[in-house]
């Protein structure tokens, strides 16, 4: 066991390039119509959908202290 270098591995060049690309992605980013559309969807549309759902269901459900046979929704 002494003297053997088990910790050394051959590096895969493709994995090395992928790691380099991932860590330097911010340097090469460009705004294109596709990236702008995706950013808009995640920054505006998705939170808007969750907000509408939250406001529509606000106060409708009471999940505390329910017994068997009691209704969960209020209206």
PDB file of C-alpha atoms in Angstrom:
ATOM      1  CA  UNK A   1       0.000   0.000   0.000  1.00  0.00           C
ATOM      2  CA  UNK A   2       2.790   2.411   0.716  1.00  0.00           C
ATOM      3  CA  UNK A   3       4.120   3.980  -2.415  1.00  0.00           C
ATOM      4  CA  UNK A   4       1.077   3.414  -4.636  1.00  0.00           C
ATOM      5  CA  UNK A   5      -0.552   6.574  -5.884  1.00  0.00           C
ATOM      6  CA  UNK A   6      -4.247   5.658  -5.890  1.00  0.00           C
ATOM      7  CA  UNK A   7      -5.327   9.280  -5.661  1.00  0.00           C
ATOM      8  CA  UNK A   8      -4.006  10.078  -9.150  1.00  0.00           C
ATOM      9  CA  UNK A   9      -6.476   9.772 -11.974  1.00  0.00           C
ATOM     10  CA  UNK A  10      -6.361  10.602 -15.652  1.00  0.00           C
ATOM     11  CA  UNK A  11      -8.466  13.679 -16.304  1.00  0.00           C
ATOM     12  CA  UNK A  12     -11.029  13.586 -19.077  1.00  0.00           C
ATOM     13  CA  UNK A  13     -10.458  16.630 -21.338  1.00  0.00           C
ATOM     14  CA  UNK A  14     -14.184  16.958 -22.090  1.00  0.00           C
ATOM     15  CA  UNK A  15     -15.026  17.179 -18.393  1.00  0.00           C
ATOM     16  CA  UNK A  16     -12.251  19.719 -17.897  1.00  0.00           C
ATOM     17  CA  UNK A  17     -13.624  21.882 -20.747  1.00  0.00           C
ATOM     18  CA  UNK A  18     -17.141  21.602 -19.320  1.00  0.00           C
ATOM     19  CA  UNK A  19     -15.936  22.738 -15.897  1.00  0.00           C
ATOM     20  CA  UNK A  20     -14.070  25.667 -17.415  1.00  0.00           C
ATOM     21  CA  UNK A  21     -17.099  26.662 -19.470  1.00  0.00           C
ATOM     22  CA  UNK A  22     -19.395  26.497 -16.429  1.00  0.00           C
ATOM     23  CA  UNK A  23     -17.108  28.671 -14.307  1.00  0.00           C
ATOM     24  CA  UNK A  24     -16.605  31.265 -17.080  1.00  0.00           C
ATOM     25  CA  UNK A  25     -20.153  31.373 -18.399  1.00  0.00           C
ATOM     26  CA  UNK A  26     -20.729  34.943 -17.188  1.00  0.00           C
ATOM     27  CA  UNK A  27     -17.894  36.180 -19.391  1.00  0.00           C
ATOM     28  CA  UNK A  28     -19.441  34.878 -22.597  1.00  0.00           C
ATOM     29  CA  UNK A  29     -23.162  35.481 -21.976  1.00  0.00           C
ATOM     30  CA  UNK A  30     -25.066  37.441 -24.637  1.00  0.00           C
ATOM     31  CA  UNK A  31     -28.595  38.740 -24.600  1.00  0.00           C
ATOM     32  CA  UNK A  32     -30.440  37.131 -27.468  1.00  0.00           C
ATOM     33  CA  UNK A  33     -34.192  37.032 -28.077  1.00  0.00           C
ATOM     34  CA  UNK A  34     -34.257  33.507 -26.659  1.00  0.00           C
ATOM     35  CA  UNK A  35     -32.401  34.353 -23.431  1.00  0.00           C
ATOM     36  CA  UNK A  36     -34.494  37.502 -22.977  1.00  0.00           C
ATOM     37  CA  UNK A  37     -37.712  35.489 -23.367  1.00  0.00           C
ATOM     38  CA  UNK A  38     -36.577  32.823 -20.887  1.00  0.00           C
ATOM     39  CA  UNK A  39     -35.480  35.475 -18.373  1.00  0.00           C
ATOM     40  CA  UNK A  40     -38.792  37.309 -18.721  1.00  0.00           C
ATOM     41  CA  UNK A  41     -40.725  34.092 -18.149  1.00  0.00           C
ATOM     42  CA  UNK A  42     -38.828  33.217 -14.962  1.00  0.00           C
ATOM     43  CA  UNK A  43     -38.633  36.776 -13.608  1.00  0.00           C
ATOM     44  CA  UNK A  44     -42.165  38.034 -14.379  1.00  0.00           C
ATOM     45  CA  UNK A  45     -44.623  35.403 -15.606  1.00  0.00           C
ATOM     46  CA  UNK A  46     -43.970  32.630 -13.068  1.00  0.00           C
ATOM     47  CA  UNK A  47     -44.159  34.940 -10.003  1.00  0.00           C
ATOM     48  CA  UNK A  48     -47.290  36.569 -11.471  1.00  0.00           C
ATOM     49  CA  UNK A  49     -48.985  33.178 -11.781  1.00  0.00           C
ATOM     50  CA  UNK A  50     -48.109  32.292  -8.188  1.00  0.00           C
ATOM     51  CA  UNK A  51     -49.359  35.694  -7.007  1.00  0.00           C
ATOM     52  CA  UNK A  52     -52.712  35.258  -8.759  1.00  0.00           C
ATOM     53  CA  UNK A  53     -53.128  31.781  -7.277  1.00  0.00           C
ATOM     54  CA  UNK A  54     -52.202  33.061  -3.802  1.00  0.00           C
ATOM     55  CA  UNK A  55     -54.672  35.963  -3.942  1.00  0.00           C
ATOM     56  CA  UNK A  56     -57.475  33.750  -5.268  1.00  0.00           C
ATOM     57  CA  UNK A  57     -57.059  31.160  -2.516  1.00  0.00           C
ATOM     58  CA  UNK A  58     -56.281  33.547   0.351  1.00  0.00           C
ATOM     59  CA  UNK A  59     -58.515  32.719   3.305  1.00  0.00           C
ATOM     60  CA  UNK A  60     -60.390  29.903   1.558  1.00  0.00           C
ATOM     61  CA  UNK A  61     -58.725  27.038   3.365  1.00  0.00           C
ATOM     62  CA  UNK A  62     -58.435  26.566   7.099  1.00  0.00           C
ATOM     63  CA  UNK A  63     -56.216  23.618   7.867  1.00  0.00           C
ATOM     64  CA  UNK A  64     -55.967  24.043  11.647  1.00  0.00           C
ATOM     65  CA  UNK A  65     -57.971  22.073  14.199  1.00  0.00           C
ATOM     66  CA  UNK A  66     -60.051  20.032  11.781  1.00  0.00           C
ATOM     67  CA  UNK A  67     -61.834  16.895  12.870  1.00  0.00           C
ATOM     68  CA  UNK A  68     -63.039  13.971  10.849  1.00  0.00           C
ATOM     69  CA  UNK A  69     -65.848  15.109   8.581  1.00  0.00           C
ATOM     70  CA  UNK A  70     -65.093  18.849   8.824  1.00  0.00           C
ATOM     71  CA  UNK A  71     -64.659  20.765   5.597  1.00  0.00           C
ATOM     72  CA  UNK A  72     -61.251  22.232   4.795  1.00  0.00           C
ATOM     73  CA  UNK A  73     -62.488  25.104   2.667  1.00  0.00           C
ATOM     74  CA  UNK A  74     -64.450  28.010   4.097  1.00  0.00           C
ATOM     75  CA  UNK A  75     -66.700  29.087   1.232  1.00  0.00           C
TER      76      UNK A  75
END
